[in-house]
GROMACS .gro file of C-alpha atoms in nm:
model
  356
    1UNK     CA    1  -0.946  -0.848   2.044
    2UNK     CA    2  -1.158  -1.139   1.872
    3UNK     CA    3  -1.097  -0.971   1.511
    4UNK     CA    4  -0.745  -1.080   1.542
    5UNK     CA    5  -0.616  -0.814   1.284
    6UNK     CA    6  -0.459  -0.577   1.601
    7UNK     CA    7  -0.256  -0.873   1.738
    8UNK     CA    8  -0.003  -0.654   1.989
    9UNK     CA    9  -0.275  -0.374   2.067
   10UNK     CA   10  -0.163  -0.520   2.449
   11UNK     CA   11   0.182  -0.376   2.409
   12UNK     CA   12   0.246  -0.039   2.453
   13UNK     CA   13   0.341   0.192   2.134
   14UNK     CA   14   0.721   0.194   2.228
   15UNK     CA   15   0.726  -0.177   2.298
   16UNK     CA   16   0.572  -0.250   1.964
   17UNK     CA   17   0.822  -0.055   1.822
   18UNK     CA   18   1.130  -0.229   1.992
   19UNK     CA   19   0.975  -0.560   1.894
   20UNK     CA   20   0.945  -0.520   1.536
   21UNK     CA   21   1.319  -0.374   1.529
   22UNK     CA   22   1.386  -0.709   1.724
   23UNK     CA   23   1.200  -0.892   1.417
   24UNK     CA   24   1.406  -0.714   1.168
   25UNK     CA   25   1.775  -0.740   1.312
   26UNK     CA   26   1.729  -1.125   1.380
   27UNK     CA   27   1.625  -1.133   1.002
   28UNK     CA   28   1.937  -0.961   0.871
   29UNK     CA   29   2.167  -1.120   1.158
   30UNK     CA   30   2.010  -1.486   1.108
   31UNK     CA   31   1.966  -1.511   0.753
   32UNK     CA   32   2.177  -1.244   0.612
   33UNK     CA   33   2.478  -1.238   0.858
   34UNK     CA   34   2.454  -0.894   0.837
   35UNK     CA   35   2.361  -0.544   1.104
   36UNK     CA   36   2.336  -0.227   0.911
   37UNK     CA   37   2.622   0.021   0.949
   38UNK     CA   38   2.379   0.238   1.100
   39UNK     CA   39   2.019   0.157   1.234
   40UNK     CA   40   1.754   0.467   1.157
   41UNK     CA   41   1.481   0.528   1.411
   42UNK     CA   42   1.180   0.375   1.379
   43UNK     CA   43   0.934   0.587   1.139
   44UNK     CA   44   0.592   0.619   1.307
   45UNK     CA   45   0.296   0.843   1.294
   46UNK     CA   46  -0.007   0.826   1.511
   47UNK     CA   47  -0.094   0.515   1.684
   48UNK     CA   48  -0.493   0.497   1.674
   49UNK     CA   49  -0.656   0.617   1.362
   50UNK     CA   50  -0.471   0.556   1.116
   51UNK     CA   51  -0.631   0.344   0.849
   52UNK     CA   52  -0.758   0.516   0.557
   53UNK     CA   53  -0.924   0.176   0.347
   54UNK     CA   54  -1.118  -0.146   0.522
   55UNK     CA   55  -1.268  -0.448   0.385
   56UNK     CA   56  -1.562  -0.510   0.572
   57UNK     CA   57  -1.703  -0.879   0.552
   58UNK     CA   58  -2.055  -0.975   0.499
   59UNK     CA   59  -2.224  -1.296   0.508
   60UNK     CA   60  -2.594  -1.407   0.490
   61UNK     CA   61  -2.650  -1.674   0.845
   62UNK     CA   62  -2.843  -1.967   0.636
   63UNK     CA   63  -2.958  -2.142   0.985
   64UNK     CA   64  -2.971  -1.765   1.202
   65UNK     CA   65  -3.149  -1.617   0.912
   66UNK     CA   66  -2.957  -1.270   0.953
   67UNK     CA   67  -2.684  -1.078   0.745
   68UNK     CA   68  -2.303  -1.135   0.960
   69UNK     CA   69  -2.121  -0.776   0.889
   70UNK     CA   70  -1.802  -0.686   1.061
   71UNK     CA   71  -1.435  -0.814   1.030
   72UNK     CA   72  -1.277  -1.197   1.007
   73UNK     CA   73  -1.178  -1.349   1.337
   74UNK     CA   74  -0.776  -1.476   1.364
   75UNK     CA   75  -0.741  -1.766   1.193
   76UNK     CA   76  -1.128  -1.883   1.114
   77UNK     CA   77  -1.405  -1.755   0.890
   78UNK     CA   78  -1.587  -1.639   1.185
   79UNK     CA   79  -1.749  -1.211   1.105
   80UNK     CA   80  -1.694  -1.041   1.387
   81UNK     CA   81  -1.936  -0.755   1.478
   82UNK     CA   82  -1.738  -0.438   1.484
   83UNK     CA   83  -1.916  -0.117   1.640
   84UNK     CA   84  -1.613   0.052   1.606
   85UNK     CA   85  -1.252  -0.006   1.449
   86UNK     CA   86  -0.958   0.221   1.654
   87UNK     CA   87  -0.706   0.210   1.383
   88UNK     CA   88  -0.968   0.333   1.118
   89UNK     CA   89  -0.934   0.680   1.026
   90UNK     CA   90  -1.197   0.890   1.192
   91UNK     CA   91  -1.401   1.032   0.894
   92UNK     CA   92  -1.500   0.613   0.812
   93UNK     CA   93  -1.571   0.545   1.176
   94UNK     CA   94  -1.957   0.664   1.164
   95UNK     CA   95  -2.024   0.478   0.855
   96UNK     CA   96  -1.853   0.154   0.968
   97UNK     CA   97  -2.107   0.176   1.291
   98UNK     CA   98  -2.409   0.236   1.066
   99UNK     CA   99  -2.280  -0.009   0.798
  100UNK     CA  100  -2.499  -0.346   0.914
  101UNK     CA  101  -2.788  -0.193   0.980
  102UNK     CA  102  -2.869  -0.071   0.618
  103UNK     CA  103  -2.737  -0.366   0.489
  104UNK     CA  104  -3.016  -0.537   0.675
  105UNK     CA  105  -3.240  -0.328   0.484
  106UNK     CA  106  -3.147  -0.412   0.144
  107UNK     CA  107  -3.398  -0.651  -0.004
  108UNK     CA  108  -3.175  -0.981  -0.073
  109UNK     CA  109  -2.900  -0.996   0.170
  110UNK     CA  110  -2.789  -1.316   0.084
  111UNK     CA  111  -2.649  -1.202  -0.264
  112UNK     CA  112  -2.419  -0.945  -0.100
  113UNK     CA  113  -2.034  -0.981  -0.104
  114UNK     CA  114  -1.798  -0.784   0.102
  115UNK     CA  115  -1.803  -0.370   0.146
  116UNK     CA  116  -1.503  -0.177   0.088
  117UNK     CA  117  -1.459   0.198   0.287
  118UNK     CA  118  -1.165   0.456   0.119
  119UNK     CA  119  -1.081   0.771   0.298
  120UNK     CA  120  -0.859   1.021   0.101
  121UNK     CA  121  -0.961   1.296  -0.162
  122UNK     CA  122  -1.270   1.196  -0.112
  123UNK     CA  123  -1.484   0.886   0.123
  124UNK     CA  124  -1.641   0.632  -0.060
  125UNK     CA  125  -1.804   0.282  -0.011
  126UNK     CA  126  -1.797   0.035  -0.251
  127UNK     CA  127  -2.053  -0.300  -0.272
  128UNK     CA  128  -1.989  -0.604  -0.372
  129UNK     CA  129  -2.318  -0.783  -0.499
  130UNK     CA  130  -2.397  -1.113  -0.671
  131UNK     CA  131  -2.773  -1.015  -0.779
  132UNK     CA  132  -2.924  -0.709  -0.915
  133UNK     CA  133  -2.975  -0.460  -0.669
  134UNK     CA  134  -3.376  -0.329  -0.718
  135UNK     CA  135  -3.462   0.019  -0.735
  136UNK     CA  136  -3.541   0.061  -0.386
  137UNK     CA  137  -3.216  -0.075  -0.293
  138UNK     CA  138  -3.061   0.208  -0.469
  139UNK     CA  139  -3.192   0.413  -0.317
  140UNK     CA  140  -3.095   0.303   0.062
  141UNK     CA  141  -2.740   0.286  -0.066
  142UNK     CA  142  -2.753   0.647  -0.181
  143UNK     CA  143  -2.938   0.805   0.070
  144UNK     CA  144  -2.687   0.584   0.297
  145UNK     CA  145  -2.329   0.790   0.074
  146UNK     CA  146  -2.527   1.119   0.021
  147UNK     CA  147  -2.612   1.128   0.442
  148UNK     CA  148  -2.243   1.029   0.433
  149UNK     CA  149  -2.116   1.278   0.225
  150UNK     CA  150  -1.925   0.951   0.057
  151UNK     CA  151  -1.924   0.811  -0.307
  152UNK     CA  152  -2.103   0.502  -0.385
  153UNK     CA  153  -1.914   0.266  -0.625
  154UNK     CA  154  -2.084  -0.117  -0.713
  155UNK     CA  155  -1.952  -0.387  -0.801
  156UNK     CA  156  -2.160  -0.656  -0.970
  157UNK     CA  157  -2.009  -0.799  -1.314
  158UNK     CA  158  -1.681  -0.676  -1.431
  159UNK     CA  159  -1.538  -0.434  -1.271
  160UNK     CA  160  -1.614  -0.158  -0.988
  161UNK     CA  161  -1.784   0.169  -1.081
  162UNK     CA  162  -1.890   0.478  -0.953
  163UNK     CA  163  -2.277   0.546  -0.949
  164UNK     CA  164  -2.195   0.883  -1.033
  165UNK     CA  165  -1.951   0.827  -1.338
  166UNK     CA  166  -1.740   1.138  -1.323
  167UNK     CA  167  -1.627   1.019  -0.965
  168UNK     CA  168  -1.310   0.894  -0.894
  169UNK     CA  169  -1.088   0.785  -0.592
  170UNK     CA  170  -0.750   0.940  -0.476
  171UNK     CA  171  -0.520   1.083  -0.223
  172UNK     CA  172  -0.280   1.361  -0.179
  173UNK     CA  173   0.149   1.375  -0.099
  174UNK     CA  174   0.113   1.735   0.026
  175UNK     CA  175   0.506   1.797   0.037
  176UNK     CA  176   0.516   1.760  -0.370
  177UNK     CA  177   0.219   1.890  -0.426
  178UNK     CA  178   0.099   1.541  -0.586
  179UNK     CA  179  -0.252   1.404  -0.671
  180UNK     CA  180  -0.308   1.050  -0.741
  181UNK     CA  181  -0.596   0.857  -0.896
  182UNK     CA  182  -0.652   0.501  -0.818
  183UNK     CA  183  -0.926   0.262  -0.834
  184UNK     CA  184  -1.089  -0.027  -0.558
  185UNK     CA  185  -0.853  -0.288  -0.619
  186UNK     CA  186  -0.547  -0.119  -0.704
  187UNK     CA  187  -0.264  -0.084  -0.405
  188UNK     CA  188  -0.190   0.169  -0.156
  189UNK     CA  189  -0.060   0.233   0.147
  190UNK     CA  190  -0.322   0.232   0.388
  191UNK     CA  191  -0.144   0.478   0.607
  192UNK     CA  192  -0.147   0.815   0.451
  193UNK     CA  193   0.081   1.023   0.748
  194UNK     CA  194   0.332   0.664   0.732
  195UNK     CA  195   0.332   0.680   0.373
  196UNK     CA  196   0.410   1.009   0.343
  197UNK     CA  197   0.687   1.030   0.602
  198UNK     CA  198   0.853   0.719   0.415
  199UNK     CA  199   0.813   0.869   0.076
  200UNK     CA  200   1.030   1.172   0.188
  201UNK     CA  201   1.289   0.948   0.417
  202UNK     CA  202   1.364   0.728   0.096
  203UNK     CA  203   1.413   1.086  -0.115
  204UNK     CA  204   1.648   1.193   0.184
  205UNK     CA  205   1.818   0.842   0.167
  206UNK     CA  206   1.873   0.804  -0.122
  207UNK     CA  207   1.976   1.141  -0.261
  208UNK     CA  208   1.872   1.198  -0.577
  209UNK     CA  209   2.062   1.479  -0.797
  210UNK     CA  210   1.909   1.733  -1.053
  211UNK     CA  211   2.121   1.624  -1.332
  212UNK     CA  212   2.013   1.216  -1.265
  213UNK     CA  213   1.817   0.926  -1.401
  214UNK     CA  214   1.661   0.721  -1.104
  215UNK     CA  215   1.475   0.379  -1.150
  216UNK     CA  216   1.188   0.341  -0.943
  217UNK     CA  217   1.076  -0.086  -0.960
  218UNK     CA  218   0.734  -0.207  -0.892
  219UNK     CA  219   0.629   0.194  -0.873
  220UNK     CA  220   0.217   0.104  -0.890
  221UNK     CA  221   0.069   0.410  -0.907
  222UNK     CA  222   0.377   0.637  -0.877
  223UNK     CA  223   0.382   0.693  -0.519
  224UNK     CA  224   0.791   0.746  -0.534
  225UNK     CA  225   0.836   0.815  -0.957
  226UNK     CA  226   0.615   1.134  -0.913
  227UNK     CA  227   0.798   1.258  -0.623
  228UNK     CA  228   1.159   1.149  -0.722
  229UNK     CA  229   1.084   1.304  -1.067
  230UNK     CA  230   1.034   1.648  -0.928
  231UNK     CA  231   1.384   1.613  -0.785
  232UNK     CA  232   1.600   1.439  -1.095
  233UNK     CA  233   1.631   1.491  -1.448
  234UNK     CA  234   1.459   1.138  -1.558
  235UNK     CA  235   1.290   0.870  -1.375
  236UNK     CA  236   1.221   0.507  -1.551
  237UNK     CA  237   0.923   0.360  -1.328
  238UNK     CA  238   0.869  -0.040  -1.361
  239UNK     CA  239   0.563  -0.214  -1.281
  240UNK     CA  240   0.426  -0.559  -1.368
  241UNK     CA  241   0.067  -0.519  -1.362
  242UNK     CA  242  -0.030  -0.283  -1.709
  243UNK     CA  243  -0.333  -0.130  -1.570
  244UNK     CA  244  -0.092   0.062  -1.289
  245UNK     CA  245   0.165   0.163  -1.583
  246UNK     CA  246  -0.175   0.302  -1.746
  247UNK     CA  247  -0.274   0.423  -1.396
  248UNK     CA  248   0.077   0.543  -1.338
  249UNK     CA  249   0.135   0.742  -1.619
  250UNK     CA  250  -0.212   0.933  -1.605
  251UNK     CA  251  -0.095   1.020  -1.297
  252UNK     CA  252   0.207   1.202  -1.390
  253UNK     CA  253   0.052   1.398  -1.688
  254UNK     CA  254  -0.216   1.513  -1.401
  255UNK     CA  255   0.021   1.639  -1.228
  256UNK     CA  256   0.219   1.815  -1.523
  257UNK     CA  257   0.532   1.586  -1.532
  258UNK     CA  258   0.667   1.504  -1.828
  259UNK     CA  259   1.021   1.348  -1.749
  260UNK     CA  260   0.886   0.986  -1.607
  261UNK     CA  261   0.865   0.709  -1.829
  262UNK     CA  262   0.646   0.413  -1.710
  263UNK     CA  263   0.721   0.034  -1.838
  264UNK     CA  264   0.574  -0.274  -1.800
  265UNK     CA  265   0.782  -0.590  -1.713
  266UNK     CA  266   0.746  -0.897  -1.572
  267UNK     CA  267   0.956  -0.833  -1.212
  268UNK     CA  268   1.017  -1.200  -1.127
  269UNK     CA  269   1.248  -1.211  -1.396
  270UNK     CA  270   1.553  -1.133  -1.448
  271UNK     CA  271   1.623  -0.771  -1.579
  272UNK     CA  272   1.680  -0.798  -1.951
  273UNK     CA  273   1.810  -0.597  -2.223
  274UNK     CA  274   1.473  -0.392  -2.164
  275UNK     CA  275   1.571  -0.061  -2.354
  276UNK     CA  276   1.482   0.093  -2.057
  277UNK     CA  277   1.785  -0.042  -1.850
  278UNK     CA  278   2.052   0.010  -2.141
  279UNK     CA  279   2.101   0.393  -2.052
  280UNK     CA  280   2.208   0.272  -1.689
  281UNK     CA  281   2.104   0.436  -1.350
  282UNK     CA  282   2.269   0.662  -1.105
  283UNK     CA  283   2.043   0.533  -0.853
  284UNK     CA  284   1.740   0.259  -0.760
  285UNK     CA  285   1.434   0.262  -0.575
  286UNK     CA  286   1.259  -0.049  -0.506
  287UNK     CA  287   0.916  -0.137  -0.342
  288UNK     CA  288   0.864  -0.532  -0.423
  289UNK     CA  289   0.525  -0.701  -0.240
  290UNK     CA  290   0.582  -0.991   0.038
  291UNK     CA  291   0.794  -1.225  -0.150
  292UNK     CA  292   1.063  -0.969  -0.236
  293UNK     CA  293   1.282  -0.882  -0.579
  294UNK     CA  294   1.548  -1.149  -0.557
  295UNK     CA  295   1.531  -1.189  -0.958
  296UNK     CA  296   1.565  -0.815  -0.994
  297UNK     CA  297   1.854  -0.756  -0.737
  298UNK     CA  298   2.082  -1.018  -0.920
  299UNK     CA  299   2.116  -0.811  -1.205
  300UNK     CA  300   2.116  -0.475  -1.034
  301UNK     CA  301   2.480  -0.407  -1.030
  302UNK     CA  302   2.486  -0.413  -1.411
  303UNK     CA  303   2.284  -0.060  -1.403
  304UNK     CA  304   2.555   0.075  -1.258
  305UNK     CA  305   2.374   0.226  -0.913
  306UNK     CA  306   2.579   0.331  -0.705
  307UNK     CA  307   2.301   0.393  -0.397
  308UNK     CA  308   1.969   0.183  -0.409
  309UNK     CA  309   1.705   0.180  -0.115
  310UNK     CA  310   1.515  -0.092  -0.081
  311UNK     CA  311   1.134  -0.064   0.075
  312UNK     CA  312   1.014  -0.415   0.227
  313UNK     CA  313   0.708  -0.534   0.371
  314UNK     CA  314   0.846  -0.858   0.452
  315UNK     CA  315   1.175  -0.871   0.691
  316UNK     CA  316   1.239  -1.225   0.561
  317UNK     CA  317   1.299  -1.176   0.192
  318UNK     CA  318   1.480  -0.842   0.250
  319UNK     CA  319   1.710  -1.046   0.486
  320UNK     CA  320   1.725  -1.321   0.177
  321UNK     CA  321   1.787  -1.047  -0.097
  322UNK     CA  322   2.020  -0.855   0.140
  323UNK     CA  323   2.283  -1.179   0.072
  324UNK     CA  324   2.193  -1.115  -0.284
  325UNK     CA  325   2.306  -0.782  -0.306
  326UNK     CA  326   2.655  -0.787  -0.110
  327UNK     CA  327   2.752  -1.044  -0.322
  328UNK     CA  328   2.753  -0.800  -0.567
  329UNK     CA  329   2.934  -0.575  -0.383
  330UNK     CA  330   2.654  -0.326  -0.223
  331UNK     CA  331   2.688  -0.294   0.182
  332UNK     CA  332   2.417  -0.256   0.378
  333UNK     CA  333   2.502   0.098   0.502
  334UNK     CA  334   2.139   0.205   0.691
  335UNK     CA  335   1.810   0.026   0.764
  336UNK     CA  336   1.471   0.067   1.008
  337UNK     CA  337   1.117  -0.007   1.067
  338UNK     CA  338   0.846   0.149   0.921
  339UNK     CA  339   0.563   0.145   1.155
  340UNK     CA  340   0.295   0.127   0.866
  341UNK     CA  341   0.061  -0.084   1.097
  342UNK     CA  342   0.010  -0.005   1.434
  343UNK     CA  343  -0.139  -0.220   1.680
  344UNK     CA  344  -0.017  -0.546   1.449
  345UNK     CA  345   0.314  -0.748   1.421
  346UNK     CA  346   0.341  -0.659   1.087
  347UNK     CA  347   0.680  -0.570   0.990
  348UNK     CA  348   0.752  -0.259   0.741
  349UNK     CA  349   1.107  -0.175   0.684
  350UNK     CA  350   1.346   0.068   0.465
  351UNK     CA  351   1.723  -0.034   0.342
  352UNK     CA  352   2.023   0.161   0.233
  353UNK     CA  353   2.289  -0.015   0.014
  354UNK     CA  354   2.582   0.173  -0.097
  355UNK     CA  355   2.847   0.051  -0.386
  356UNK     CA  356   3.151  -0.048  -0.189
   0.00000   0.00000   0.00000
């Protein structure tokens, strides 16, 4: 309970669940004046177990003399020792246990940063260092990944790589048949079952047609163009960040697709006469981080959408760009809770808006 990262783990699953629904209908009802024509059940997936990435922190105890490993206390800069984490998946639970005690072994303890654990196509850990690691440390650290069965990836100056150079980091959407790359640092959804289950409930949503052009905004690393573009005749996917267009579209040639187009735009601004947008859209997908799209959704209507769903990981600005879009003349036909993070109050949600 000290890590402070599983704040309702008290509540039962069910309760959880009715309190984050509470968290999102205030939002719309308070801020937006709104309630969904319809409310969707609450997407969920297993309650324990669930988290496929952790950032584990490490810190060298000047006055203790000893290396602090385990995860930030609520609200302070306190490491708390973790022996095991519920909510990570399984497969990273024996090297989370065994993490501190090779760390303890490395030979200058005090120039380590924080260690990052990925679960997916493949386990890896990834080091942070500030100093050279020496030759025997190397060899801890592999012995530590190949006892593992886990990739070892460092990151000292510039940015994280592999040990082993042709290895790379990535997970799978088994209903399309999909394999994406990514690399420490770039985003995903920490819950592969959630994230799966959502990917297919905004397909269902929002319907896409054979003989369509979708726009997917703030797509990262194509976790809905990929799918949606097995399903329509064009997809436009929009990010801001150029690495996760480059990212993006690597993915899709991997994975044989040749009718997605990835741009990069700057998101917080309005949409402009990108040449992108001038074809119009028979539909929208959009997937904006914590402080929401309200720059994009003013200029929506002039695509022409006629059904856009809107993913949010913040109830607040989905209430605030909710106002944004009836004005022009979208109604907020279907909404719910996605339960990406068990165990905490944080809020996950999915939106329907239909052209009245």
């Amino acid at each position: 309970s000290r890590c402070g990262g599983c704040s309702v783990q008290h509540l039962p699953h069910n309760e959880q669940l009715a309190l984050k629904q509470r968290m999102l209908a205030e939002q719309l009802s308070k801020v937006a004046g709104v309630e969904p024509e319809e409310w969707a059940a609450p997407l969920s997936g297993p309650e324990f177990a669930y988290r496929r990435r952790a950032r584990v922190a490490v810190r060298w105890d000047m006055k203790a003399k000893k290396l602090e490993v385990g995860f930030r206390a609520a609200g302070s800069h306190d490491i708390v020792g973790i022996d095991d984490c519920p909510v990570l998946v399984q497969p990273l639970q024996p090297i989370m246990s065994r993490l501190p005690e090779m760390l303890r072994r490395l030979s200058k303890p005090q120039a380590l940063g924080h260690v990052e654990l990925f679960s997916g196509s493949s386990l890896a850990v990834l080091l942070r260092h500030m100093a050279p690691l020496s030759d025997s440390d190397m060899t801890i650290l592999k012995d530590f990944c190949a006892f593992h069965e886990a990739q070892l990836w460092l990151h000292g100056e510039g940015e994280p790589q592999p040990v082993e150079v042709d290895q790379s980091l990535g997970y799978r959407l088994e209903q399309w048949d999909l394999n994406l790359a990514y690399r420490p640092g770039d985003f995903i959804q920490v819950n592969a079952g959630v994230n799966e289950a959502m990917v297919a409930q905004a397909l269902d949503w929002l319907k896409p047609q054979a003989d369509e052009r979708v726009l997917d905004l703030f797509c990262g690393l194509g976790n809905f163009a990929l799918p949606l573009a097995k399903a329509v005749r064009e997809v436009v996917a929009v990010e801001g960040v150029q690495v996760m267009v480059d990212r993006a579209a690597a993915n899709a040639i991997s994975n044989n697709l040749n009718n997605v187009q990835f741009f990069q735009a700057d998101l917080s601004q309005p949409l402009t006469d990108a040449e992108w947008a001038r074809e119009g859209f028979c539909a929208v997908l959009l997937d904006p981080p914590r402080d929401g799209a309200f720059e994009v959704v003013r200029k929506l209507k002039s695509l022409g959408a006629e059904r856009l769903v809107y993913v949010s990981c913040n109830p607040a600005t989905l209430a605030r760009d909710t106002i944004e879009l009836i004005k022009q003349g979208y109604r907020l036909k279907r909404a719910g809770i996605l339960d990406m993070f068990p165990q905490t109050a944080h809020v996950e949600a999915m939106a329907l808006f239909e052209a009245s």
